[in-house]
C-alpha cells in the first residue's frame, strides 16, 4: 500500500516520505482493517514526527496520523459489532507505529463508530480527535445548563467544536470566544454570544468572568484570571510548568461511546464539522498540509482527501 512514513525524527518536510510499497498491516484480535478514504491532521501528529512526544512501545519507521474515515474491508477475531462494508470513523489512539496517512489502517473496533450518513468522509475524518477533546474537556470542567464559558482559540479545530457543543449539548447560557479580527463573524455563526478580537483586547482584563474557561492555545496564566470564583479551567496544551489553579490538563482518549452519543447532533446538523478552506489536501500533498497546519492559521481542521 501507499503510505507516508518517517524513519527518523525531525522536521516533517525533512523526514516524511511517501512509501509506495509498505506492507498492509496485519489485524490483531479485536481490530478491523479500514480502507482509509480521508484523514485529518492534528498538532500531535507534528509533535510525534519531531519526537517531542513518544508513546510507550513506539518504534520507527512509522506512519503518522490519528483521525480517519473509511470503509471496513476485513474484520479480525473477537470483532463483535462492525462488519465488512461499514462506513466508519474514529481515531487511532493506539497508533504507536502505523497511523492513518496510509491506504489501509488496522484499528481497534472500540475506537470506531459508524459514520453519520449526513457527513461526507472528509467531514467525518475531521471530527474524531477534536470533538472528543472538546466534549471530554467540557464534561470534566463541569460545564452545565445555564453556566458561562470562555473559549481561547475559538476558530481552531477544537475551539469550533467547543463553541457548538457548549451551546447545543451542554446548554451554556453564554459563550465567549477569542480569535483574530478576520474570524470574529465565524465565531458568531457557530453560536458565540461574544466574539473577542485577541489582537485588540486582553480578554483577562474584561470585567466579565466565566464559570468555565477552555484554553486551546496555551495561555493558562492569563486564562486563570478570567475564571469566576469557584469556576474551572481546562487546557489542552501541555505545559512544562505547574498550571495555575483552577486549571487542569485534559487529553482525549479514543472512545466510540462519545461519537455515538453525539451522533444525533451531527445527523441533525446542530453540530457541524468545520474544514479549513484550503482543505482538502490530496494525499500526495501531505507535507504541504503539515506545513500549513504548523502556521497556526488554520480555521477548523486540515483534511487529507482523497486517499488513493
PDB file of C-alpha atoms in Angstrom:
ATOM      1  CA  UNK A   1       0.000   0.000   0.000  1.00  0.00           C
ATOM      2  CA  UNK A   2       0.971   3.649  -0.314  1.00  0.00           C
ATOM      3  CA  UNK A   3       1.734   5.339   2.990  1.00  0.00           C
ATOM      4  CA  UNK A   4       3.555   8.359   4.362  1.00  0.00           C
ATOM      5  CA  UNK A   5       6.441   7.129   6.514  1.00  0.00           C
ATOM      6  CA  UNK A   6       9.146   8.646   8.704  1.00  0.00           C
ATOM      7  CA  UNK A   7      12.234   6.641   9.586  1.00  0.00           C
ATOM      8  CA  UNK A   8      13.802   9.196  11.916  1.00  0.00           C
ATOM      9  CA  UNK A   9      12.593  12.125  13.988  1.00  0.00           C
ATOM     10  CA  UNK A  10      12.876  15.675  12.704  1.00  0.00           C
ATOM     11  CA  UNK A  11      11.000  18.380  10.819  1.00  0.00           C
ATOM     12  CA  UNK A  12       8.172  16.895   8.770  1.00  0.00           C
ATOM     13  CA  UNK A  13       9.481  18.272   5.479  1.00  0.00           C
ATOM     14  CA  UNK A  14      12.859  16.623   6.099  1.00  0.00           C
ATOM     15  CA  UNK A  15      11.877  13.170   7.367  1.00  0.00           C
ATOM     16  CA  UNK A  16       8.434  12.322   5.963  1.00  0.00           C
ATOM     17  CA  UNK A  17       8.393  10.425   2.666  1.00  0.00           C
ATOM     18  CA  UNK A  18       5.881   8.552   0.516  1.00  0.00           C
ATOM     19  CA  UNK A  19       6.447   4.784   0.523  1.00  0.00           C
ATOM     20  CA  UNK A  20       4.608   3.191  -2.430  1.00  0.00           C
ATOM     21  CA  UNK A  21       5.029  -0.402  -1.219  1.00  0.00           C
ATOM     22  CA  UNK A  22       4.522  -0.522   2.546  1.00  0.00           C
ATOM     23  CA  UNK A  23       3.070  -3.773   3.809  1.00  0.00           C
ATOM     24  CA  UNK A  24      -0.646  -3.689   4.627  1.00  0.00           C
ATOM     25  CA  UNK A  25      -0.952  -4.026   8.440  1.00  0.00           C
ATOM     26  CA  UNK A  26      -1.964  -7.400   9.835  1.00  0.00           C
ATOM     27  CA  UNK A  27      -5.011  -7.494  12.074  1.00  0.00           C
ATOM     28  CA  UNK A  28      -4.713  -8.162  15.778  1.00  0.00           C
ATOM     29  CA  UNK A  29      -7.559  -9.533  17.853  1.00  0.00           C
ATOM     30  CA  UNK A  30     -10.402  -7.033  18.117  1.00  0.00           C
ATOM     31  CA  UNK A  31      -9.226  -4.954  15.139  1.00  0.00           C
ATOM     32  CA  UNK A  32     -10.719  -4.202  11.741  1.00  0.00           C
ATOM     33  CA  UNK A  33      -8.925  -3.251   8.527  1.00  0.00           C
ATOM     34  CA  UNK A  34     -10.157   0.096   7.207  1.00  0.00           C
ATOM     35  CA  UNK A  35      -9.696   1.312   3.648  1.00  0.00           C
ATOM     36  CA  UNK A  36      -8.881   4.914   4.512  1.00  0.00           C
ATOM     37  CA  UNK A  37     -10.802   7.387   2.356  1.00  0.00           C
ATOM     38  CA  UNK A  38      -9.986  10.571   4.299  1.00  0.00           C
ATOM     39  CA  UNK A  39      -7.667  11.550   7.149  1.00  0.00           C
ATOM     40  CA  UNK A  40      -7.105  14.714   9.161  1.00  0.00           C
ATOM     41  CA  UNK A  41      -4.083  16.265  10.834  1.00  0.00           C
ATOM     42  CA  UNK A  42      -3.651  17.409  14.433  1.00  0.00           C
ATOM     43  CA  UNK A  43      -0.797  19.240  16.198  1.00  0.00           C
ATOM     44  CA  UNK A  44       0.111  15.990  17.989  1.00  0.00           C
ATOM     45  CA  UNK A  45       0.954  14.453  14.598  1.00  0.00           C
ATOM     46  CA  UNK A  46       3.705  17.037  14.129  1.00  0.00           C
ATOM     47  CA  UNK A  47       4.926  16.501  17.693  1.00  0.00           C
ATOM     48  CA  UNK A  48       5.138  12.748  17.106  1.00  0.00           C
ATOM     49  CA  UNK A  49       7.162  13.152  13.891  1.00  0.00           C
ATOM     50  CA  UNK A  50       9.520  15.579  15.624  1.00  0.00           C
ATOM     51  CA  UNK A  51       9.948  13.183  18.549  1.00  0.00           C
ATOM     52  CA  UNK A  52       8.628  15.717  21.069  1.00  0.00           C
ATOM     53  CA  UNK A  53       6.028  13.145  22.155  1.00  0.00           C
ATOM     54  CA  UNK A  54       6.923   9.448  22.314  1.00  0.00           C
ATOM     55  CA  UNK A  55       4.367   6.866  23.372  1.00  0.00           C
ATOM     56  CA  UNK A  56       5.344   3.641  25.165  1.00  0.00           C
ATOM     57  CA  UNK A  57       6.144   0.863  22.724  1.00  0.00           C
ATOM     58  CA  UNK A  58       6.746   3.254  19.824  1.00  0.00           C
ATOM     59  CA  UNK A  59       9.250   2.252  17.156  1.00  0.00           C
ATOM     60  CA  UNK A  60      10.467   3.544  13.794  1.00  0.00           C
ATOM     61  CA  UNK A  61       9.710   3.500  10.914  1.00  0.00           C
ATOM     62  CA  UNK A  62       6.186   4.805  11.485  1.00  0.00           C
ATOM     63  CA  UNK A  63       3.136   6.188   9.693  1.00  0.00           C
ATOM     64  CA  UNK A  64       1.708   9.409  11.217  1.00  0.00           C
ATOM     65  CA  UNK A  65      -1.951  10.283  11.678  1.00  0.00           C
ATOM     66  CA  UNK A  66      -4.789   9.600  14.118  1.00  0.00           C
ATOM     67  CA  UNK A  67      -8.049  10.759  12.500  1.00  0.00           C
ATOM     68  CA  UNK A  68      -9.624   8.703   9.737  1.00  0.00           C
ATOM     69  CA  UNK A  69     -12.821   7.834   7.943  1.00  0.00           C
ATOM     70  CA  UNK A  70     -13.276   4.933   5.578  1.00  0.00           C
ATOM     71  CA  UNK A  71     -14.808   1.537   4.895  1.00  0.00           C
ATOM     72  CA  UNK A  72     -14.247  -1.727   6.791  1.00  0.00           C
ATOM     73  CA  UNK A  73     -12.734  -4.277   4.378  1.00  0.00           C
ATOM     74  CA  UNK A  74     -11.754  -7.043   6.837  1.00  0.00           C
ATOM     75  CA  UNK A  75     -12.577  -7.949  10.442  1.00  0.00           C
ATOM     76  CA  UNK A  76     -10.345  -9.726  12.953  1.00  0.00           C
ATOM     77  CA  UNK A  77     -11.178 -12.247  15.617  1.00  0.00           C
ATOM     78  CA  UNK A  78     -13.367 -11.057  18.501  1.00  0.00           C
ATOM     79  CA  UNK A  79     -14.867  -8.221  16.431  1.00  0.00           C
ATOM     80  CA  UNK A  80     -18.489  -8.212  17.508  1.00  0.00           C
ATOM     81  CA  UNK A  81     -20.326  -5.240  16.008  1.00  0.00           C
ATOM     82  CA  UNK A  82     -18.624  -3.932  12.873  1.00  0.00           C
ATOM     83  CA  UNK A  83     -18.777  -5.811   9.586  1.00  0.00           C
ATOM     84  CA  UNK A  84     -17.228  -5.620   6.124  1.00  0.00           C
ATOM     85  CA  UNK A  85     -18.757  -2.725   4.189  1.00  0.00           C
ATOM     86  CA  UNK A  86     -19.488  -0.487   7.195  1.00  0.00           C
ATOM     87  CA  UNK A  87     -18.653   3.214   6.788  1.00  0.00           C
ATOM     88  CA  UNK A  88     -16.729   4.180   9.930  1.00  0.00           C
ATOM     89  CA  UNK A  89     -14.759   6.997  11.522  1.00  0.00           C
ATOM     90  CA  UNK A  90     -12.641   7.402  14.632  1.00  0.00           C
ATOM     91  CA  UNK A  91      -9.133   7.998  15.865  1.00  0.00           C
ATOM     92  CA  UNK A  92      -6.321   5.531  16.337  1.00  0.00           C
ATOM     93  CA  UNK A  93      -5.195   6.285  19.862  1.00  0.00           C
ATOM     94  CA  UNK A  94      -3.203   3.028  19.948  1.00  0.00           C
ATOM     95  CA  UNK A  95      -1.203   4.127  16.874  1.00  0.00           C
ATOM     96  CA  UNK A  96       2.243   3.514  18.353  1.00  0.00           C
ATOM     97  CA  UNK A  97       3.607   2.746  14.906  1.00  0.00           C
ATOM     98  CA  UNK A  98       1.235   2.894  11.939  1.00  0.00           C
ATOM     99  CA  UNK A  99      -1.362   5.666  11.718  1.00  0.00           C
ATOM    100  CA  UNK A 100      -3.959   6.950   9.289  1.00  0.00           C
ATOM    101  CA  UNK A 101      -1.875   8.528   6.487  1.00  0.00           C
ATOM    102  CA  UNK A 102      -1.992   5.287   4.517  1.00  0.00           C
ATOM    103  CA  UNK A 103      -4.315   3.418   2.165  1.00  0.00           C
ATOM    104  CA  UNK A 104      -5.194   0.928   4.911  1.00  0.00           C
ATOM    105  CA  UNK A 105      -5.193   1.067   8.702  1.00  0.00           C
ATOM    106  CA  UNK A 106      -5.712  -1.591  11.370  1.00  0.00           C
ATOM    107  CA  UNK A 107      -7.921  -0.061  14.052  1.00  0.00           C
ATOM    108  CA  UNK A 108      -9.428  -1.347  17.302  1.00  0.00           C
ATOM    109  CA  UNK A 109     -13.175  -1.864  16.887  1.00  0.00           C
ATOM    110  CA  UNK A 110     -13.687   0.016  20.172  1.00  0.00           C
ATOM    111  CA  UNK A 111     -12.174   3.172  18.631  1.00  0.00           C
ATOM    112  CA  UNK A 112     -14.571   3.340  15.677  1.00  0.00           C
ATOM    113  CA  UNK A 113     -18.186   4.390  15.239  1.00  0.00           C
ATOM    114  CA  UNK A 114     -20.497   4.178  12.256  1.00  0.00           C
ATOM    115  CA  UNK A 115     -20.178   7.331  10.164  1.00  0.00           C
ATOM    116  CA  UNK A 116     -23.207   9.639  10.370  1.00  0.00           C
ATOM    117  CA  UNK A 117     -24.956   9.398   6.991  1.00  0.00           C
ATOM    118  CA  UNK A 118     -25.274  13.178   6.784  1.00  0.00           C
ATOM    119  CA  UNK A 119     -21.488  13.616   6.788  1.00  0.00           C
ATOM    120  CA  UNK A 120     -19.075  13.118   3.898  1.00  0.00           C
ATOM    121  CA  UNK A 121     -15.939  11.078   4.546  1.00  0.00           C
ATOM    122  CA  UNK A 122     -13.942  14.324   4.605  1.00  0.00           C
ATOM    123  CA  UNK A 123     -16.223  15.845   7.229  1.00  0.00           C
ATOM    124  CA  UNK A 124     -16.218  12.668   9.310  1.00  0.00           C
ATOM    125  CA  UNK A 125     -12.417  12.406   9.241  1.00  0.00           C
ATOM    126  CA  UNK A 126     -12.153  15.973  10.545  1.00  0.00           C
ATOM    127  CA  UNK A 127     -14.043  15.209  13.741  1.00  0.00           C
ATOM    128  CA  UNK A 128     -12.833  12.345  15.973  1.00  0.00           C
ATOM    129  CA  UNK A 129      -9.886  13.900  17.841  1.00  0.00           C
ATOM    130  CA  UNK A 130     -11.335  17.397  18.137  1.00  0.00           C
ATOM    131  CA  UNK A 131     -14.923  16.508  19.009  1.00  0.00           C
ATOM    132  CA  UNK A 132     -13.828  14.021  21.681  1.00  0.00           C
ATOM    133  CA  UNK A 133     -11.316  16.535  23.056  1.00  0.00           C
ATOM    134  CA  UNK A 134     -13.932  19.291  23.099  1.00  0.00           C
ATOM    135  CA  UNK A 135     -16.652  17.151  24.687  1.00  0.00           C
ATOM    136  CA  UNK A 136     -14.397  15.481  27.243  1.00  0.00           C
ATOM    137  CA  UNK A 137     -12.840  18.758  28.348  1.00  0.00           C
ATOM    138  CA  UNK A 138     -16.206  20.450  28.825  1.00  0.00           C
ATOM    139  CA  UNK A 139     -17.541  17.438  30.732  1.00  0.00           C
ATOM    140  CA  UNK A 140     -14.515  17.319  33.038  1.00  0.00           C
ATOM    141  CA  UNK A 141     -14.682  21.073  33.598  1.00  0.00           C
ATOM    142  CA  UNK A 142     -18.279  20.749  34.786  1.00  0.00           C
ATOM    143  CA  UNK A 143     -19.997  22.896  32.182  1.00  0.00           C
ATOM    144  CA  UNK A 144     -23.754  22.554  32.571  1.00  0.00           C
ATOM    145  CA  UNK A 145     -27.023  24.268  31.712  1.00  0.00           C
ATOM    146  CA  UNK A 146     -27.026  27.986  32.494  1.00  0.00           C
ATOM    147  CA  UNK A 147     -23.262  28.359  33.002  1.00  0.00           C
ATOM    148  CA  UNK A 148     -20.972  30.691  31.055  1.00  0.00           C
ATOM    149  CA  UNK A 149     -17.908  29.736  29.019  1.00  0.00           C
ATOM    150  CA  UNK A 150     -14.874  31.451  27.512  1.00  0.00           C
ATOM    151  CA  UNK A 151     -13.010  29.632  24.712  1.00  0.00           C
ATOM    152  CA  UNK A 152      -9.475  30.696  23.821  1.00  0.00           C
ATOM    153  CA  UNK A 153      -8.795  29.915  20.176  1.00  0.00           C
ATOM    154  CA  UNK A 154     -12.402  29.627  19.080  1.00  0.00           C
ATOM    155  CA  UNK A 155     -11.639  29.289  15.359  1.00  0.00           C
ATOM    156  CA  UNK A 156      -9.304  26.296  15.691  1.00  0.00           C
ATOM    157  CA  UNK A 157     -10.105  22.625  15.290  1.00  0.00           C
ATOM    158  CA  UNK A 158     -11.071  22.082  18.930  1.00  0.00           C
ATOM    159  CA  UNK A 159     -12.395  25.586  19.549  1.00  0.00           C
ATOM    160  CA  UNK A 160     -15.023  25.459  16.800  1.00  0.00           C
ATOM    161  CA  UNK A 161     -16.448  22.284  18.371  1.00  0.00           C
ATOM    162  CA  UNK A 162     -16.237  23.633  21.943  1.00  0.00           C
ATOM    163  CA  UNK A 163     -18.460  26.592  20.999  1.00  0.00           C
ATOM    164  CA  UNK A 164     -21.073  24.384  19.330  1.00  0.00           C
ATOM    165  CA  UNK A 165     -21.118  21.650  21.983  1.00  0.00           C
ATOM    166  CA  UNK A 166     -21.314  24.209  24.793  1.00  0.00           C
ATOM    167  CA  UNK A 167     -24.475  25.649  23.281  1.00  0.00           C
ATOM    168  CA  UNK A 168     -26.177  22.613  21.770  1.00  0.00           C
ATOM    169  CA  UNK A 169     -25.189  19.781  24.139  1.00  0.00           C
ATOM    170  CA  UNK A 170     -24.294  21.355  27.483  1.00  0.00           C
ATOM    171  CA  UNK A 171     -26.811  24.226  27.447  1.00  0.00           C
ATOM    172  CA  UNK A 172     -24.383  27.061  28.251  1.00  0.00           C
ATOM    173  CA  UNK A 173     -26.196  30.343  28.773  1.00  0.00           C
ATOM    174  CA  UNK A 174     -23.373  32.480  27.379  1.00  0.00           C
ATOM    175  CA  UNK A 175     -20.334  31.601  25.271  1.00  0.00           C
ATOM    176  CA  UNK A 176     -17.469  33.977  24.575  1.00  0.00           C
ATOM    177  CA  UNK A 177     -14.562  33.107  22.287  1.00  0.00           C
ATOM    178  CA  UNK A 178     -11.325  34.655  21.063  1.00  0.00           C
ATOM    179  CA  UNK A 179      -9.915  34.816  17.540  1.00  0.00           C
ATOM    180  CA  UNK A 180      -8.105  37.149  15.169  1.00  0.00           C
ATOM    181  CA  UNK A 181     -10.034  40.002  13.506  1.00  0.00           C
ATOM    182  CA  UNK A 182     -10.969  38.127  10.344  1.00  0.00           C
ATOM    183  CA  UNK A 183     -12.601  35.205  12.149  1.00  0.00           C
ATOM    184  CA  UNK A 184     -14.951  37.043  14.520  1.00  0.00           C
ATOM    185  CA  UNK A 185     -18.010  36.527  12.309  1.00  0.00           C
ATOM    186  CA  UNK A 186     -17.239  32.812  12.131  1.00  0.00           C
ATOM    187  CA  UNK A 187     -17.329  32.604  15.938  1.00  0.00           C
ATOM    188  CA  UNK A 188     -20.765  34.246  15.961  1.00  0.00           C
ATOM    189  CA  UNK A 189     -22.034  31.887  13.259  1.00  0.00           C
ATOM    190  CA  UNK A 190     -21.001  28.930  15.420  1.00  0.00           C
ATOM    191  CA  UNK A 191     -23.023  30.261  18.350  1.00  0.00           C
ATOM    192  CA  UNK A 192     -20.672  32.558  20.275  1.00  0.00           C
ATOM    193  CA  UNK A 193     -22.528  35.365  22.062  1.00  0.00           C
ATOM    194  CA  UNK A 194     -19.340  37.423  22.402  1.00  0.00           C
ATOM    195  CA  UNK A 195     -16.510  37.333  19.844  1.00  0.00           C
ATOM    196  CA  UNK A 196     -13.282  38.804  21.232  1.00  0.00           C
ATOM    197  CA  UNK A 197     -10.533  40.079  18.922  1.00  0.00           C
ATOM    198  CA  UNK A 198      -7.349  38.996  20.715  1.00  0.00           C
ATOM    199  CA  UNK A 199      -5.278  41.417  18.586  1.00  0.00           C
ATOM    200  CA  UNK A 200      -7.124  44.356  20.166  1.00  0.00           C
ATOM    201  CA  UNK A 201      -8.485  43.171  23.530  1.00  0.00           C
ATOM    202  CA  UNK A 202      -6.857  41.467  26.512  1.00  0.00           C
ATOM    203  CA  UNK A 203      -9.599  39.030  27.466  1.00  0.00           C
ATOM    204  CA  UNK A 204      -8.334  38.730  31.041  1.00  0.00           C
ATOM    205  CA  UNK A 205      -8.916  42.466  31.568  1.00  0.00           C
ATOM    206  CA  UNK A 206     -12.618  42.274  30.733  1.00  0.00           C
ATOM    207  CA  UNK A 207     -14.918  42.858  33.731  1.00  0.00           C
ATOM    208  CA  UNK A 208     -16.892  39.735  32.772  1.00  0.00           C
ATOM    209  CA  UNK A 209     -15.645  36.453  34.267  1.00  0.00           C
ATOM    210  CA  UNK A 210     -16.712  32.926  33.357  1.00  0.00           C
ATOM    211  CA  UNK A 211     -17.782  29.702  35.044  1.00  0.00           C
ATOM    212  CA  UNK A 212     -15.560  27.684  32.701  1.00  0.00           C
ATOM    213  CA  UNK A 213     -12.567  28.704  30.590  1.00  0.00           C
ATOM    214  CA  UNK A 214     -11.401  26.336  27.824  1.00  0.00           C
ATOM    215  CA  UNK A 215      -7.824  27.089  26.731  1.00  0.00           C
ATOM    216  CA  UNK A 216      -6.851  25.600  23.361  1.00  0.00           C
ATOM    217  CA  UNK A 217      -3.840  27.866  22.782  1.00  0.00           C
ATOM    218  CA  UNK A 218      -1.653  27.533  25.884  1.00  0.00           C
ATOM    219  CA  UNK A 219      -2.285  30.803  27.732  1.00  0.00           C
ATOM    220  CA  UNK A 220      -3.113  29.318  31.120  1.00  0.00           C
ATOM    221  CA  UNK A 221      -1.626  32.109  33.252  1.00  0.00           C
ATOM    222  CA  UNK A 222      -3.782  34.730  31.537  1.00  0.00           C
ATOM    223  CA  UNK A 223      -6.785  32.426  31.265  1.00  0.00           C
ATOM    224  CA  UNK A 224      -6.890  31.764  35.003  1.00  0.00           C
ATOM    225  CA  UNK A 225      -7.641  35.462  35.552  1.00  0.00           C
ATOM    226  CA  UNK A 226     -10.873  35.121  33.556  1.00  0.00           C
ATOM    227  CA  UNK A 227     -12.379  32.384  35.746  1.00  0.00           C
ATOM    228  CA  UNK A 228     -15.123  33.218  38.254  1.00  0.00           C
ATOM    229  CA  UNK A 229     -14.505  32.272  41.898  1.00  0.00           C
ATOM    230  CA  UNK A 230     -15.417  28.601  42.177  1.00  0.00           C
ATOM    231  CA  UNK A 231     -15.142  28.118  38.423  1.00  0.00           C
ATOM    232  CA  UNK A 232     -12.877  25.766  36.482  1.00  0.00           C
ATOM    233  CA  UNK A 233     -10.443  25.895  33.600  1.00  0.00           C
ATOM    234  CA  UNK A 234      -9.282  23.229  31.173  1.00  0.00           C
ATOM    235  CA  UNK A 235      -6.242  23.417  28.915  1.00  0.00           C
ATOM    236  CA  UNK A 236      -5.289  21.020  26.138  1.00  0.00           C
ATOM    237  CA  UNK A 237      -1.777  22.421  25.716  1.00  0.00           C
ATOM    238  CA  UNK A 238       0.841  20.575  27.727  1.00  0.00           C
ATOM    239  CA  UNK A 239       2.949  22.785  29.967  1.00  0.00           C
ATOM    240  CA  UNK A 240       6.351  22.096  31.448  1.00  0.00           C
ATOM    241  CA  UNK A 241       5.461  24.245  34.417  1.00  0.00           C
ATOM    242  CA  UNK A 242       2.774  23.875  37.043  1.00  0.00           C
ATOM    243  CA  UNK A 243      -0.647  25.040  35.912  1.00  0.00           C
ATOM    244  CA  UNK A 244      -2.231  27.898  37.846  1.00  0.00           C
ATOM    245  CA  UNK A 245      -5.339  26.963  39.851  1.00  0.00           C
ATOM    246  CA  UNK A 246      -8.060  26.106  38.969  1.00  0.00           C
ATOM    247  CA  UNK A 247      -6.587  24.818  35.688  1.00  0.00           C
ATOM    248  CA  UNK A 248      -6.168  21.178  34.742  1.00  0.00           C
ATOM    249  CA  UNK A 249      -4.796  19.471  31.642  1.00  0.00           C
ATOM    250  CA  UNK A 250      -7.024  17.265  29.508  1.00  0.00           C
ATOM    251  CA  UNK A 251      -6.137  14.892  26.664  1.00  0.00           C
ATOM    252  CA  UNK A 252      -8.835  12.820  24.997  1.00  0.00           C
ATOM    253  CA  UNK A 253      -8.616   9.083  24.602  1.00  0.00           C
ATOM    254  CA  UNK A 254     -10.387   7.302  21.769  1.00  0.00           C
ATOM    255  CA  UNK A 255     -13.911   6.350  22.768  1.00  0.00           C
ATOM    256  CA  UNK A 256     -16.636   5.303  20.335  1.00  0.00           C
ATOM    257  CA  UNK A 257     -19.269   5.938  23.028  1.00  0.00           C
ATOM    258  CA  UNK A 258     -18.693   9.686  22.777  1.00  0.00           C
ATOM    259  CA  UNK A 259     -19.062   9.574  18.983  1.00  0.00           C
ATOM    260  CA  UNK A 260     -22.274   7.565  19.327  1.00  0.00           C
ATOM    261  CA  UNK A 261     -23.609   9.941  21.994  1.00  0.00           C
ATOM    262  CA  UNK A 262     -23.029  12.943  19.717  1.00  0.00           C
ATOM    263  CA  UNK A 263     -24.312  11.288  16.525  1.00  0.00           C
ATOM    264  CA  UNK A 264     -27.853  12.772  16.810  1.00  0.00           C
ATOM    265  CA  UNK A 265     -26.383  16.297  16.963  1.00  0.00           C
ATOM    266  CA  UNK A 266     -24.265  15.602  13.859  1.00  0.00           C
ATOM    267  CA  UNK A 267     -27.125  13.984  11.933  1.00  0.00           C
ATOM    268  CA  UNK A 268     -29.445  16.900  12.728  1.00  0.00           C
ATOM    269  CA  UNK A 269     -26.836  19.495  11.751  1.00  0.00           C
ATOM    270  CA  UNK A 270     -26.947  21.157  15.171  1.00  0.00           C
ATOM    271  CA  UNK A 271     -23.207  20.444  15.467  1.00  0.00           C
ATOM    272  CA  UNK A 272     -21.232  20.834  12.243  1.00  0.00           C
ATOM    273  CA  UNK A 273     -17.668  19.913  11.319  1.00  0.00           C
ATOM    274  CA  UNK A 274     -15.535  22.808  10.126  1.00  0.00           C
ATOM    275  CA  UNK A 275     -12.896  22.118   7.494  1.00  0.00           C
ATOM    276  CA  UNK A 276     -10.303  24.757   6.640  1.00  0.00           C
ATOM    277  CA  UNK A 277     -10.971  26.449   3.258  1.00  0.00           C
ATOM    278  CA  UNK A 278      -7.563  25.321   1.963  1.00  0.00           C
ATOM    279  CA  UNK A 279      -8.588  21.700   2.556  1.00  0.00           C
ATOM    280  CA  UNK A 280      -8.809  19.045   1.431  1.00  0.00           C
ATOM    281  CA  UNK A 281      -5.184  18.461   0.505  1.00  0.00           C
ATOM    282  CA  UNK A 282      -4.680  15.481  -1.812  1.00  0.00           C
ATOM    283  CA  UNK A 283      -2.776  12.509  -0.380  1.00  0.00           C
ATOM    284  CA  UNK A 284       0.268  13.423  -2.496  1.00  0.00           C
ATOM    285  CA  UNK A 285       0.462  16.822  -0.718  1.00  0.00           C
ATOM    286  CA  UNK A 286       0.602  15.598   2.886  1.00  0.00           C
ATOM    287  CA  UNK A 287       3.824  17.542   3.533  1.00  0.00           C
ATOM    288  CA  UNK A 288       2.174  20.764   2.321  1.00  0.00           C
ATOM    289  CA  UNK A 289      -0.770  20.008   4.600  1.00  0.00           C
ATOM    290  CA  UNK A 290       1.562  19.608   7.584  1.00  0.00           C
ATOM    291  CA  UNK A 291       3.336  22.873   6.694  1.00  0.00           C
ATOM    292  CA  UNK A 292       0.017  24.699   6.603  1.00  0.00           C
ATOM    293  CA  UNK A 293      -1.075  23.179   9.924  1.00  0.00           C
ATOM    294  CA  UNK A 294       2.158  24.386  11.509  1.00  0.00           C
ATOM    295  CA  UNK A 295       1.449  28.017  10.567  1.00  0.00           C
ATOM    296  CA  UNK A 296      -1.252  28.008  13.263  1.00  0.00           C
ATOM    297  CA  UNK A 297      -3.587  29.883  10.925  1.00  0.00           C
ATOM    298  CA  UNK A 298      -5.943  27.044  10.031  1.00  0.00           C
ATOM    299  CA  UNK A 299      -9.660  27.589  10.553  1.00  0.00           C
ATOM    300  CA  UNK A 300     -11.159  24.313  11.709  1.00  0.00           C
ATOM    301  CA  UNK A 301      -9.413  21.147  10.504  1.00  0.00           C
ATOM    302  CA  UNK A 302      -6.793  20.343   7.874  1.00  0.00           C
ATOM    303  CA  UNK A 303      -8.016  17.284   5.939  1.00  0.00           C
ATOM    304  CA  UNK A 304      -6.320  14.838   3.551  1.00  0.00           C
ATOM    305  CA  UNK A 305      -8.632  13.574   0.759  1.00  0.00           C
ATOM    306  CA  UNK A 306      -8.811  11.595  -1.413  1.00  0.00           C
ATOM    307  CA  UNK A 307      -6.576   8.802  -0.188  1.00  0.00           C
ATOM    308  CA  UNK A 308      -5.679   6.508  -3.157  1.00  0.00           C
TER     309      UNK A 308
END
